[in-house]
Every structure is written in C-alpha cells, then in structure tokens.
Short mmCIF file of C-alpha atoms in Angstrom, two decimals:
data_model
loop_
_atom_site.label_atom_id
_atom_site.label_comp_id
_atom_site.label_asym_id
_atom_site.label_seq_id
_atom_site.Cartn_x
_atom_site.Cartn_y
_atom_site.Cartn_z
CA MET A 681 16.79 -23.13 -25.97
CA HIS A 682 13.73 -21.84 -24.09
CA GLU A 683 14.15 -18.13 -23.34
CA ARG A 684 13.49 -18.49 -19.61
CA SER A 685 16.05 -21.31 -19.28
CA SER A 686 18.60 -19.19 -21.13
CA VAL A 687 17.99 -16.26 -18.81
CA ALA A 688 18.38 -18.44 -15.71
CA GLU A 689 21.58 -20.04 -17.01
CA LEU A 690 23.13 -16.72 -17.98
CA ALA A 691 22.20 -15.16 -14.63
CA THR A 692 23.82 -18.12 -12.84
CA ALA A 693 26.98 -17.75 -14.93
CA LEU A 694 27.25 -14.02 -14.31
CA ARG A 695 26.54 -14.47 -10.60
CA GLY A 696 29.44 -16.91 -10.37
CA GLU A 697 31.81 -14.46 -12.01
CA LEU A 698 31.00 -11.41 -9.91
CA ASN A 699 33.93 -12.02 -7.56
CA ARG A 700 36.23 -11.21 -10.47
CA TYR A 701 35.16 -7.59 -10.16
CA SER A 702 35.71 -5.24 -7.26
CA PRO A 703 32.68 -3.41 -5.85
CA GLY A 704 31.81 -0.73 -8.38
CA GLY A 705 33.72 -2.54 -11.11
CA LYS A 706 32.21 -2.53 -14.58
CA LEU A 707 30.88 -5.76 -16.10
CA PRO A 708 31.33 -6.64 -19.80
CA SER A 709 29.05 -4.82 -22.22
CA SER A 710 25.80 -6.35 -23.44
CA ARG A 711 27.34 -6.84 -26.88
CA ALA A 712 30.28 -8.72 -25.39
CA LEU A 713 27.96 -10.97 -23.38
CA VAL A 714 25.82 -11.68 -26.47
CA GLU A 715 28.90 -12.76 -28.43
CA ARG A 716 30.49 -14.73 -25.61
CA PHE A 717 27.42 -16.70 -24.50
CA ARG A 718 25.71 -16.81 -27.93
CA VAL A 719 22.37 -15.55 -26.61
CA SER A 720 20.03 -12.77 -27.68
CA PRO A 721 20.25 -9.18 -26.40
CA VAL A 722 16.87 -9.72 -24.68
CA THR A 723 18.30 -12.68 -22.74
CA VAL A 724 21.26 -10.56 -21.63
CA SER A 725 18.96 -7.71 -20.57
CA ARG A 726 16.71 -9.97 -18.50
CA ALA A 727 19.63 -11.80 -16.86
CA VAL A 728 21.21 -8.50 -15.84
CA ALA A 729 17.81 -7.29 -14.58
CA GLN A 730 17.57 -10.38 -12.36
CA LEU A 731 20.96 -9.58 -10.81
CA VAL A 732 19.85 -5.97 -10.31
CA ALA A 733 16.71 -7.19 -8.52
CA GLU A 734 18.90 -9.34 -6.25
CA GLY A 735 20.99 -6.29 -5.35
CA LEU A 736 24.17 -7.77 -6.87
CA VAL A 737 24.46 -5.41 -9.84
CA VAL A 738 23.55 -1.80 -10.52
CA THR A 739 22.99 -0.29 -13.95
CA ARG A 740 23.65 3.26 -15.08
CA PRO A 741 21.95 4.43 -18.28
CA GLY A 742 24.55 4.99 -20.98
CA SER A 743 27.38 3.60 -18.84
CA GLY A 744 26.63 -0.10 -18.39
CA ALA A 745 26.34 -2.57 -15.53
CA PHE A 746 28.52 -2.55 -12.40
CA ARG A 747 29.02 -4.83 -9.42
CA ALA A 748 27.09 -3.50 -6.45
CA HIS A 749 28.75 -2.68 -3.17
CA SER A 750 28.27 -5.37 -0.51
CA PRO A 751 24.81 -5.10 1.10
CA ALA A 752 24.33 -4.92 4.84
CA GLY A 753 24.26 -8.23 6.64
CA VAL A 754 20.97 -10.11 6.46
CA PRO A 755 19.46 -10.80 9.90
CA ALA A 756 19.70 -14.35 11.18
CA PRO A 757 16.60 -16.50 10.62
CA GLY A 758 14.02 -16.14 13.36
CA ASP A 759 11.88 -18.67 15.14
CA THR A 760 8.54 -19.13 13.34
CA SER A 761 7.56 -22.33 15.16
CA TRP A 762 5.06 -20.36 17.30
CA GLN A 763 2.86 -20.04 14.21
CA GLU A 764 1.92 -23.73 14.34
CA VAL A 765 0.02 -23.05 17.58
CA SER A 766 -1.56 -19.82 16.34
CA LEU A 767 -2.65 -21.24 12.99
CA SER A 768 -4.22 -24.31 14.58
CA GLY A 769 -6.37 -22.33 17.03
CA ASP A 770 -9.41 -22.38 14.77
CA GLY A 771 -12.24 -22.32 17.27
CA GLY A 772 -15.48 -20.44 16.80
CA PRO A 773 -19.06 -21.00 15.72
CA ALA A 774 -19.70 -23.64 13.09
CA ALA A 775 -21.82 -21.37 10.92
CA VAL A 776 -21.37 -17.62 10.61
CA PRO A 777 -23.27 -15.36 8.20
CA ARG A 778 -20.97 -13.60 5.76
CA ALA A 779 -22.81 -10.45 4.71
CA VAL A 780 -21.04 -8.35 2.09
CA ASP A 781 -21.49 -4.59 2.49
CA ALA A 782 -19.63 -2.71 -0.23
CA SER A 783 -21.18 0.69 0.45
CA GLY A 784 -18.11 2.11 2.18
CA VAL A 785 -15.90 1.02 -0.72
CA LEU A 786 -18.23 2.23 -3.44
CA VAL A 787 -18.11 5.76 -2.00
CA THR A 788 -14.53 6.06 -3.28
CA LEU A 789 -14.94 3.91 -6.42
CA ALA A 790 -18.11 5.35 -7.94
CA ALA A 791 -17.55 8.36 -10.21
CA PRO A 792 -19.67 11.38 -9.22
CA PRO A 793 -22.11 12.96 -11.71
CA PRO A 794 -20.67 15.36 -14.32
CA GLY A 795 -19.78 18.73 -12.84
CA VAL A 796 -19.42 17.41 -9.29
CA ILE A 797 -15.99 17.91 -7.71
CA GLU A 798 -14.58 14.59 -6.51
CA PHE A 799 -13.45 15.14 -2.93
CA ASN A 800 -14.46 11.53 -2.20
CA GLY A 801 -12.01 9.82 -4.58
CA GLY A 802 -9.53 7.17 -3.50
CA TYR A 803 -7.00 7.31 -6.35
CA LEU A 804 -4.70 9.85 -7.97
CA HIS A 805 -6.25 12.23 -10.47
CA SER A 806 -5.37 11.37 -14.06
CA SER A 807 -3.03 14.37 -14.19
CA LEU A 808 -0.92 12.72 -11.48
CA GLN A 809 -0.89 9.24 -13.01
CA PRO A 810 2.15 8.25 -15.13
CA GLU A 811 0.00 7.51 -18.17
CA ARG A 812 2.79 7.83 -20.76
CA ALA A 813 5.17 5.71 -18.74
CA LEU A 814 2.43 3.11 -18.16
CA SER A 815 1.63 2.94 -21.87
CA ALA A 816 5.29 2.61 -22.78
CA ALA A 817 5.83 -0.06 -20.10
CA LEU A 818 2.84 -2.05 -21.31
CA ALA A 819 4.06 -1.84 -24.92
CA ARG A 820 7.53 -3.03 -23.96
CA ALA A 821 6.05 -5.76 -21.79
CA GLY A 822 3.99 -7.03 -24.70
CA ARG A 823 7.17 -7.53 -26.72
CA ARG A 824 8.88 -9.60 -24.06
CA PRO A 825 9.28 -13.28 -24.98
CA GLY A 826 6.51 -15.29 -23.36
CA ALA A 827 4.67 -12.16 -22.18
CA TRP A 828 1.29 -13.82 -22.75
CA GLY A 829 2.30 -17.19 -21.35
CA ARG A 830 1.43 -18.62 -17.97
CA PRO A 831 3.44 -16.98 -15.17
CA PRO A 832 4.64 -18.77 -12.03
CA THR A 833 1.79 -18.94 -9.53
CA ASP A 834 3.83 -16.99 -6.95
CA GLY A 835 4.64 -14.26 -9.47
CA LEU A 836 7.59 -13.41 -11.70
CA PRO A 837 10.85 -13.92 -9.75
CA GLU A 838 12.18 -10.51 -10.78
CA LEU A 839 9.06 -8.74 -9.52
CA ARG A 840 9.04 -10.70 -6.27
CA ALA A 841 12.68 -9.73 -5.77
CA TRP A 842 11.88 -6.06 -6.40
CA PHE A 843 9.08 -6.03 -3.83
CA ALA A 844 11.35 -7.86 -1.36
CA ARG A 845 14.06 -5.23 -1.73
CA GLU A 846 11.49 -2.45 -1.31
CA THR A 847 10.26 -4.04 1.92
CA GLY A 848 13.64 -4.44 3.59
CA PRO A 849 16.90 -6.41 3.78
CA GLY A 850 15.39 -9.09 6.00
CA VAL A 851 12.82 -10.03 3.31
CA SER A 852 13.75 -12.25 0.35
CA ALA A 853 11.99 -12.98 -2.92
CA ALA A 854 11.06 -16.39 -1.50
CA ASP A 855 8.94 -14.60 1.15
CA VAL A 856 6.86 -12.71 -1.44
CA LEU A 857 3.68 -13.54 -3.39
CA ILE A 858 2.48 -11.27 -6.19
CA THR A 859 -1.19 -10.30 -5.79
CA ALA A 860 -3.86 -8.53 -7.84
CA GLY A 861 -3.53 -5.31 -5.84
CA GLY A 862 -3.76 -4.52 -2.14
CA GLN A 863 -7.44 -5.30 -1.69
CA SER A 864 -6.94 -8.85 -2.96
CA ALA A 865 -3.93 -9.24 -0.68
CA LEU A 866 -5.94 -8.13 2.37
CA ALA A 867 -8.71 -10.59 1.52
CA THR A 868 -6.21 -13.42 1.19
CA ALA A 869 -4.47 -12.53 4.45
CA LEU A 870 -7.63 -12.34 6.53
CA ARG A 871 -9.00 -15.60 5.17
CA ALA A 872 -5.66 -17.29 5.85
CA LEU A 873 -5.20 -16.03 9.40
CA ALA A 874 -8.62 -16.25 11.05
CA PRO A 875 -11.55 -18.70 10.84
CA PRO A 876 -15.15 -17.53 10.39
CA GLY A 877 -16.59 -16.17 13.63
CA ALA A 878 -13.22 -15.12 15.02
CA PRO A 879 -12.51 -11.59 16.22
CA VAL A 880 -10.00 -9.46 14.31
CA LEU A 881 -8.56 -6.30 15.86
CA VAL A 882 -8.64 -3.21 13.65
CA GLU A 883 -7.67 0.40 14.05
CA SER A 884 -10.51 2.81 14.75
CA PRO A 885 -11.17 4.54 12.42
CA THR A 886 -9.86 2.45 9.55
CA TYR A 887 -10.17 1.65 5.84
CA PRO A 888 -13.76 0.59 4.97
CA GLY A 889 -12.56 -1.85 2.29
CA MET A 890 -10.73 -3.88 4.92
CA LEU A 891 -13.81 -3.91 7.18
CA ALA A 892 -15.89 -5.15 4.24
CA VAL A 893 -13.37 -7.94 3.54
CA ALA A 894 -13.36 -9.00 7.19
CA ARG A 895 -17.13 -9.13 7.46
CA ALA A 896 -17.45 -10.97 4.14
CA ALA A 897 -15.12 -13.62 5.58
CA GLY A 898 -17.37 -13.98 8.64
CA LEU A 899 -14.94 -12.21 10.98
CA ARG A 900 -15.86 -9.84 13.82
CA PRO A 901 -13.93 -6.54 13.64
CA VAL A 902 -13.05 -5.17 17.09
CA PRO A 903 -11.96 -1.50 17.22
CA VAL A 904 -8.73 -0.29 18.80
CA PRO A 905 -8.54 3.54 18.89
CA VAL A 906 -5.72 5.49 17.23
CA ASP A 907 -4.33 8.92 18.05
CA PRO A 908 -1.93 11.14 16.05
CA ASP A 909 0.89 8.67 16.89
CA GLY A 910 -1.00 5.64 15.58
CA VAL A 911 -2.62 2.78 17.45
CA ARG A 912 -2.40 2.95 21.25
CA PRO A 913 -0.35 -0.02 22.53
CA ASP A 914 -2.10 -0.12 25.92
CA LEU A 915 -5.50 -0.49 24.28
CA LEU A 916 -4.12 -3.02 21.78
CA ALA A 917 -2.83 -5.24 24.57
CA ALA A 918 -6.14 -4.95 26.41
CA ALA A 919 -8.06 -5.87 23.26
CA PHE A 920 -5.95 -9.01 22.73
CA ARG A 921 -6.59 -10.06 26.33
CA ALA A 922 -10.33 -9.37 26.16
CA THR A 923 -11.03 -11.04 22.81
CA GLY A 924 -8.40 -13.74 22.33
CA ALA A 925 -7.93 -12.41 18.78
CA ARG A 926 -5.10 -13.81 16.65
CA VAL A 927 -4.97 -11.00 14.08
CA PHE A 928 -4.46 -7.22 14.19
CA VAL A 929 -4.75 -5.19 10.97
CA CYS A 930 -2.98 -1.85 10.91
CA GLN A 931 -1.63 0.85 8.61
CA PRO A 932 1.51 2.12 10.35
CA LEU A 933 2.28 4.69 7.65
CA PHE A 934 -0.17 7.49 6.69
CA GLN A 935 -3.09 5.62 8.19
CA ASN A 936 -6.38 5.80 6.31
CA PRO A 937 -8.26 7.98 7.11
CA THR A 938 -6.34 9.92 9.81
CA GLY A 939 -2.95 10.14 8.07
CA ALA A 940 -1.19 9.18 11.33
CA VAL A 941 2.26 7.55 11.35
CA LEU A 942 2.94 4.94 14.02
CA ALA A 943 5.44 6.55 16.38
CA ALA A 944 8.95 5.13 16.57
CA GLY A 945 8.50 4.18 20.21
CA ARG A 946 5.35 2.20 19.45
CA ARG A 947 6.53 0.19 16.45
CA SER A 948 8.43 -2.57 18.21
CA GLU A 949 5.90 -2.51 21.07
CA VAL A 950 3.00 -3.28 18.73
CA VAL A 951 4.84 -6.25 17.21
CA ALA A 952 5.89 -7.50 20.66
CA ILE A 953 2.31 -7.28 21.96
CA ALA A 954 1.05 -9.34 19.03
CA ARG A 955 3.89 -11.86 19.41
CA ALA A 956 3.07 -12.31 23.10
CA ALA A 957 -0.56 -12.98 22.16
CA GLY A 958 0.47 -15.56 19.53
CA ALA A 959 -1.08 -13.29 16.93
CA PHE A 960 -0.28 -11.90 13.51
CA VAL A 961 -0.02 -8.24 12.48
CA VAL A 962 -1.32 -7.58 8.98
CA GLU A 963 0.62 -4.48 7.88
CA ASP A 964 -1.22 -2.62 5.12
CA ASP A 965 1.58 -0.45 3.71
CA PHE A 966 -0.62 1.10 1.04
CA ALA A 967 0.65 4.71 1.06
CA ARG A 968 4.46 4.44 1.29
CA ARG A 969 4.86 5.95 -2.19
CA LEU A 970 2.40 8.76 -1.44
CA VAL A 971 4.82 10.57 0.87
CA HIS A 972 4.82 14.36 0.58
CA GLU A 973 7.80 16.36 -0.52
CA ASP A 974 10.11 17.39 2.36
CA ALA A 975 8.49 14.90 4.77
CA ASP A 976 10.68 13.30 7.41
CA PRO A 977 12.56 10.13 6.37
CA LEU A 978 10.13 7.25 6.30
CA PRO A 979 10.37 4.43 8.83
CA ALA A 980 10.96 1.00 7.37
CA PRO A 981 7.99 -1.37 7.18
CA LEU A 982 7.31 -3.37 10.33
CA ALA A 983 8.08 -6.52 8.29
CA ALA A 984 11.65 -5.35 7.66
CA ASP A 985 12.71 -6.19 11.22
CA ASP A 986 10.56 -9.20 12.04
CA PRO A 987 12.50 -12.48 11.97
CA ASP A 988 9.76 -14.39 13.83
CA GLY A 989 7.15 -13.91 11.12
CA VAL A 990 4.67 -11.94 13.21
CA VAL A 991 4.03 -9.43 10.41
CA VAL A 992 2.23 -10.25 7.17
CA HIS A 993 3.09 -7.34 4.89
CA VAL A 994 0.73 -5.99 2.21
CA CYS A 995 1.75 -3.41 -0.40
CA SER A 996 0.77 -2.35 -3.89
CA LEU A 997 1.74 -0.24 -6.89
CA THR A 998 -1.86 0.77 -7.58
CA LYS A 999 -2.20 3.88 -5.39
CA VAL A 1000 0.80 5.68 -6.89
CA THR A 1001 0.16 4.70 -10.51
CA SER A 1002 -3.34 3.86 -11.73
CA PRO A 1003 -6.45 2.11 -10.42
CA SER A 1004 -6.02 -0.39 -13.26
CA LEU A 1005 -2.45 -1.41 -12.47
CA ARG A 1006 -3.62 -3.94 -9.92
CA VAL A 1007 -0.26 -5.37 -8.93
CA GLY A 1008 0.67 -5.82 -5.28
CA ALA A 1009 2.48 -8.19 -2.97
CA LEU A 1010 2.15 -10.22 0.22
CA ALA A 1011 5.29 -10.88 2.24
CA ALA A 1012 5.38 -13.41 5.08
CA ARG A 1013 7.69 -15.90 6.79
CA GLY A 1014 7.06 -19.35 8.15
CA PRO A 1015 4.20 -21.84 7.68
CA VAL A 1016 1.67 -19.06 7.09
CA LEU A 1017 3.21 -18.40 3.66
CA GLU A 1018 2.00 -21.77 2.37
CA ARG A 1019 -1.53 -21.04 3.55
CA LEU A 1020 -1.47 -17.63 1.87
CA ARG A 1021 -0.19 -19.24 -1.32
CA ALA A 1022 -2.87 -21.92 -1.32
CA ILE A 1023 -5.73 -19.43 -0.86
CA GLN A 1024 -4.42 -17.16 -3.60
CA VAL A 1025 -4.04 -20.02 -6.08
CA VAL A 1026 -7.57 -21.27 -5.38
CA ASP A 1027 -9.03 -17.76 -5.69
CA SER A 1028 -7.26 -16.47 -8.80
CA PHE A 1029 -4.59 -18.93 -10.05
CA PHE A 1030 -2.16 -16.07 -10.73
CA VAL A 1031 -1.86 -12.37 -11.59
CA PRO A 1032 -1.92 -11.87 -15.40
CA ARG A 1033 1.59 -11.98 -16.74
CA PRO A 1034 1.30 -8.87 -18.96
CA LEU A 1035 0.50 -6.78 -15.87
CA GLN A 1036 3.47 -8.21 -14.00
CA GLU A 1037 5.78 -7.62 -16.97
CA ALA A 1038 4.46 -4.06 -17.32
CA ALA A 1039 5.04 -3.42 -13.62
CA LEU A 1040 8.64 -4.59 -14.00
CA GLU A 1041 9.14 -2.31 -16.97
CA LEU A 1042 7.62 0.63 -15.12
CA VAL A 1043 9.65 0.42 -11.90
CA GLY A 1044 12.83 -0.31 -13.86
CA ALA A 1045 12.52 2.74 -16.10
CA PRO A 1046 14.46 5.99 -15.39
CA SER A 1047 11.12 7.84 -15.32
CA TRP A 1048 9.97 5.93 -12.20
CA SER A 1049 11.97 7.99 -9.71
CA HIS A 1050 10.92 11.19 -11.49
CA HIS A 1051 7.27 10.17 -11.16
CA LEU A 1052 7.62 9.53 -7.42
CA ARG A 1053 9.25 12.94 -6.91
CA SER A 1054 6.54 14.65 -8.96
CA VAL A 1055 3.74 13.00 -6.97
CA ALA A 1056 5.42 13.94 -3.69
CA ALA A 1057 5.62 17.61 -4.69
CA GLU A 1058 2.07 17.73 -6.06
CA LEU A 1059 0.49 16.05 -3.03
CA LYS A 1060 2.16 18.45 -0.65
CA SER A 1061 1.03 21.42 -2.76
CA ARG A 1062 -2.56 20.18 -2.88
CA ARG A 1063 -2.66 19.40 0.83
CA THR A 1064 -1.44 22.93 1.57
CA ALA A 1065 -4.07 24.41 -0.76
CA MET A 1066 -6.91 22.42 0.81
CA THR A 1067 -5.82 23.20 4.37
CA ALA A 1068 -5.60 26.92 3.60
CA ALA A 1069 -8.97 26.96 1.86
CA LEU A 1070 -10.67 25.13 4.73
CA LEU A 1071 -9.11 27.43 7.31
CA THR A 1072 -10.53 30.41 5.45
CA GLU A 1073 -13.95 29.05 4.46
CA LEU A 1074 -14.78 26.43 7.10
CA PRO A 1075 -12.95 27.15 10.36
CA GLU A 1076 -15.71 25.23 12.19
CA LEU A 1077 -14.17 21.92 11.04
CA VAL A 1078 -11.45 20.39 13.19
CA LEU A 1079 -8.32 18.82 11.69
CA PRO A 1080 -6.85 16.59 14.42
CA HIS A 1081 -3.75 15.72 12.39
CA LEU A 1082 -1.97 17.28 9.39
CA PRO A 1083 -0.62 14.33 7.37
CA SER A 1084 2.79 14.22 5.71
CA GLY A 1085 1.67 11.57 3.23
CA GLY A 1086 -1.40 10.10 1.63
CA GLY A 1087 -4.04 12.01 -0.31
CA SER A 1088 -6.80 13.19 2.05
CA LEU A 1089 -7.74 15.10 5.19
CA TRP A 1090 -9.82 13.66 8.04
CA LEU A 1091 -12.06 16.34 9.55
CA ARG A 1092 -14.25 16.27 12.65
CA LEU A 1093 -17.63 17.99 12.45
CA PRO A 1094 -18.82 20.34 15.20
CA GLY A 1095 -22.07 19.78 17.07
CA ALA A 1096 -23.51 17.14 19.35
CA ASP A 1097 -25.92 15.31 16.99
CA THR A 1098 -23.02 13.91 15.01
CA ALA A 1099 -24.85 11.29 12.94
CA ALA A 1100 -27.43 13.78 11.71
CA ASP A 1101 -24.74 16.39 11.05
CA GLU A 1102 -22.67 13.97 8.98
CA SER A 1103 -25.57 12.84 6.84
CA ALA A 1104 -26.74 16.41 6.35
CA VAL A 1105 -23.28 17.60 5.30
CA VAL A 1106 -22.80 14.80 2.77
CA SER A 1107 -26.24 15.35 1.21
CA ALA A 1108 -25.98 19.13 1.14
CA ALA A 1109 -22.48 18.95 -0.35
CA LEU A 1110 -23.64 16.77 -3.22
CA ARG A 1111 -26.48 19.19 -3.98
CA ALA A 1112 -23.91 22.00 -4.02
CA GLY A 1113 -21.75 20.12 -6.51
CA VAL A 1114 -19.05 18.50 -4.37
CA ALA A 1115 -18.86 14.85 -3.29
CA VAL A 1116 -17.35 14.10 0.15
CA ALA A 1117 -16.88 10.78 1.95
CA PRO A 1118 -18.87 10.33 5.18
CA GLY A 1119 -16.95 9.22 8.25
CA ARG A 1120 -19.35 6.52 9.47
CA PRO A 1121 -18.08 3.68 7.20
CA TYR A 1122 -14.58 4.09 8.68
CA PHE A 1123 -15.77 2.88 12.11
CA CYS A 1124 -16.69 -0.72 12.93
CA ALA A 1125 -18.53 0.44 16.09
CA GLU A 1126 -20.29 3.63 17.15
CA PRO A 1127 -18.25 6.64 16.03
CA PRO A 1128 -17.23 9.12 18.75
CA ALA A 1129 -18.13 12.08 16.51
CA GLY A 1130 -19.21 12.98 13.01
CA HIS A 1131 -16.46 13.14 10.39
CA VAL A 1132 -15.88 13.69 6.69
CA ARG A 1133 -12.92 12.67 4.55
CA LEU A 1134 -11.82 15.06 1.81
CA SER A 1135 -9.44 13.90 -0.92
CA TYR A 1136 -6.99 16.35 -2.47
CA ALA A 1137 -5.33 13.64 -4.58
CA ALA A 1138 -8.40 12.88 -6.72
CA VAL A 1139 -8.88 16.42 -8.08
CA SER A 1140 -7.12 18.33 -10.85
CA GLY A 1141 -5.26 20.84 -8.72
CA PRO A 1142 -5.39 23.84 -6.35
CA ALA A 1143 -7.99 25.72 -8.39
CA GLU A 1144 -10.47 22.84 -8.18
CA ILE A 1145 -9.69 22.42 -4.49
CA THR A 1146 -10.50 26.07 -3.83
CA GLU A 1147 -13.76 25.81 -5.77
CA GLY A 1148 -14.70 22.57 -4.03
CA VAL A 1149 -14.19 24.08 -0.58
CA ARG A 1150 -16.24 27.13 -1.63
CA ARG A 1151 -19.10 24.81 -2.62
CA LEU A 1152 -18.75 22.95 0.65
CA ARG A 1153 -19.00 26.27 2.53
CA THR A 1154 -22.25 26.97 0.70
CA ALA A 1155 -23.54 23.49 1.59
CA CYS A 1156 -22.71 23.91 5.27
CA ASP A 1157 -24.32 27.33 5.69
CA GLY A 1158 -26.92 26.99 8.45
CA LEU A 1159 -25.76 23.48 9.48
CA PHE A 1160 -23.12 24.58 12.00
CA ALA A 1161 -23.12 27.07 14.80
CA PRO A 1162 -20.38 29.71 14.66
CA PRO A 1163 -17.09 28.32 16.00
CA GLY A 1164 -16.43 28.86 19.67
CA ARG A 1165 -13.17 29.64 21.37
CA GLY A 1166 -10.59 27.05 20.34
CA ASP A 1167 -12.95 25.37 17.83
CA SER A 1168 -11.10 26.08 14.60
CA LEU A 1169 -9.44 24.11 11.84
CA ARG A 1170 -6.01 23.51 13.32
CA PRO A 1171 -3.76 20.44 13.09
#
C-alpha cells in the first residue's frame, strides 16, 4: 500500500480509539502498533506525529505516546461574508507602473567586505543558527518515504497543523498555506488583497522589504505613525477614512525597526477599526521566536482571536534558524484563502518537499526548544552589550525604545539636517570598518529625523559589538555636536 495512504489510515484508526484512554493515558508502543496493523515503523511514527500535530497526542522521549488532555474550546465560526464586498472593491487606475526598488532589502542581504563588522545584517549570526540540528533534520527528511515527491500544493498536512497550533486555538490546519518564507507570503498577501493603484496602509517606519513588495505590485503605501506602544489607533482610523484603503500591514510584535510591541489595549481596537472599514490586517509575525530571555509573556497573534477573518497572518521559521530555511505560512479564513491559494500556486506551484520535511523534523526534535532558549539568552546578552557600548561611546544617539525581542536597535541621530547626517554616518561608518543600515528606506514618506538601525543578532558576540561601536564612534567624530541636556542614549 502507498505509504501516505497507510499513514492516513493508521492515523484514522488511532484517532477513533483515543476514547479508550483517559487523558494522560499511555498508548500502545510503536512495536505493538507495527505488529497489530502490519505496517512499517516509519508509518507508525508518521501517524503518531500527525496526531501530535492535531493536539490529540503528546510524546515523551523514552516513555512513549500519551493521550493529550482536552484542549480549550475552539471559538465558534465567525462571519466572513463581509469579505465578498471588500474583495470585490477593485477600483483604481487601469494602468499603474510597478517599479521594483530592492535597495532597502539589499542593505541587509548583501555581505559587507572582509573585515567589516556587520551591524546591518538581517539574520542570526552563524554561531546562533542551529546548524547541526538543521543538518540532522535535512538528513532525516531525505530518508522519509516520498521525500522527493510532489507535495500537496497547500503544504504537508503535518506542517500546516504545526503552524496552526503555533498561531492559536482558533486556527486550524485548513486555514494555513505553507509558503517559501515570510517575504513570499507578504507578496502573495498584498497581491491578493489589493488591486494595482490602490492605497495600502503601513506602519511608519516599517520593513523595507514589505514596501518594496507593495510598490512592485503597483500599490501606494500610506504611512501611519507608530510609537513605543505600536501603531496609533486614532491615526489608523483617520487613514482608513482619508484613503479608502482595504489593507493595513503591521508587525504587532517586536516591530521592525523600532522593536515596539502593540499594547494590549490597542490590539482589539486595531482589528475593530479595520473590520469597520471593511479592510484586512496583514499581520507580519516575523519575530515571535526572537523573544529575549526574561521578557514578559508574549501576546497571542492577532489572528488567534479573529473569527471574522479580518487578519491574514504571516509567519516564518527563517529568522530563528537560517536564511536558507525558507519555510513560512499564511493563515486566513473565508473566501480570501482561495485567492491566496490561487496566487501562490500560479507563482511557485509549491514549496519544495525536502524543505518542508526538514522543517517538520527540526521543530519536532528535542533540540528545538533548547535552540529557542539559547537564542533568547544570547539576544538579550547582545542587546545589553550594544546598549552599554553605545551609552559609553555614543551618548549623542537617542534610543526611543529598548526592545524585548528582535535583533536590532533603532537609533535617532542628533542634528537638524537629518538627511545629510544619515548619509554621512553610513558612509563614514563603512570607511571605519562597520556597516550600518540607514533609516531612510524604512519610511515610505519623508522621515521625521535621521536614523540608523544597528543589528546585534548578525555579529559574533559582545566582543565584536564593542569593537563595532568603537569604530562607529571613530566614524562619527566631528559629525555631531556634543550632546545637550537630556540628549543622551536612553530608552
């Protein structure tokens, strides 16, 4: 019998027998299941993994599989009929130029020259990446039956179920599409939700890669300012009224570049404002697994409590693993899911199965939780080292917000001629042997001040951070006036 059919049949059989066991009760051993159902150990392993992904079974290394305790009640289905009106409102110019400007993205993708410290990086340094676990996961994935065959276009069911569980109890595997990383998911979402020429509301400042995607799709980004508590709801509502936009893109958790977390009192308000406007919220949850050690408990994604399908959720494994593990997910409810699916199939057919299988192996391994804890501790340590070094060497810079997650600091430059200051700092820094990201690409309109973004995740550790800040001090000598009263690097 085909391996996949055997796995599905065994999972169905085991699912039907779960009521025989009390919550926490132990299921038969893998050997007993092999003998009873006359299937291979691999079939048993994958069937049990499917039940684990569904939250019905838990496994304990060395002990076996056990029936899970009953999950919390799933929210009642919401009303997604409003989307028919929103999705059909495709007005706008007939022809819109779609210029592609990748300069803001290339700043964080291009490797600096040898000897230059990479404060402009957008990914974890190799010392923070789980390279051994990734290699082992890829090797195990390659041995899975059918690993090089064609996957389902929506993604492997087990991986879709895992992402659904990570998003929240109100999201099911049927709501999830596997994507080739977060950038691909953002591109799919924006093309699905807005026609060329339409406005799209974005946080200001925001991720340059998203701005590039929007402009390449012929959309018109409209800025909505953020503060240390995230996007301002009053300005968001005003922007919807002024533009008639049907899409708002936001990063509620560890916003890039500011590191802000959307305040608890604003979360439901943002979704309600979008719902009242007949609009979607694209939630880019890129940094959830980059939380710092000892940070406050994380709020759930906006999509976790959204029965009406206002939120289109984007997430990825790339940021916390490796730039080359381009595996992410889109989660949505209602008619919009079919449009997302259609665009993804036309663009890429599907995400390569070996990558999906490797992702499953990685997140299912005991080392996964250890990796997340290690990254959390390291990021906090590096953030502390960079903040201390800047306070000592460059007190002229202003840190509006000290992040509790993510991998960078967003710093405001002193002085009135902000554009000239920013360009001068970036150029002088590179000559001094340190690459920094300019702030201008993070704004879709005129920036209110000059900024730089400094990554502490892309370097080897505290020693390199200290040296990088020393080089930056050398670069900035003569560019800034001495700090005045109250003008110091303070969160």
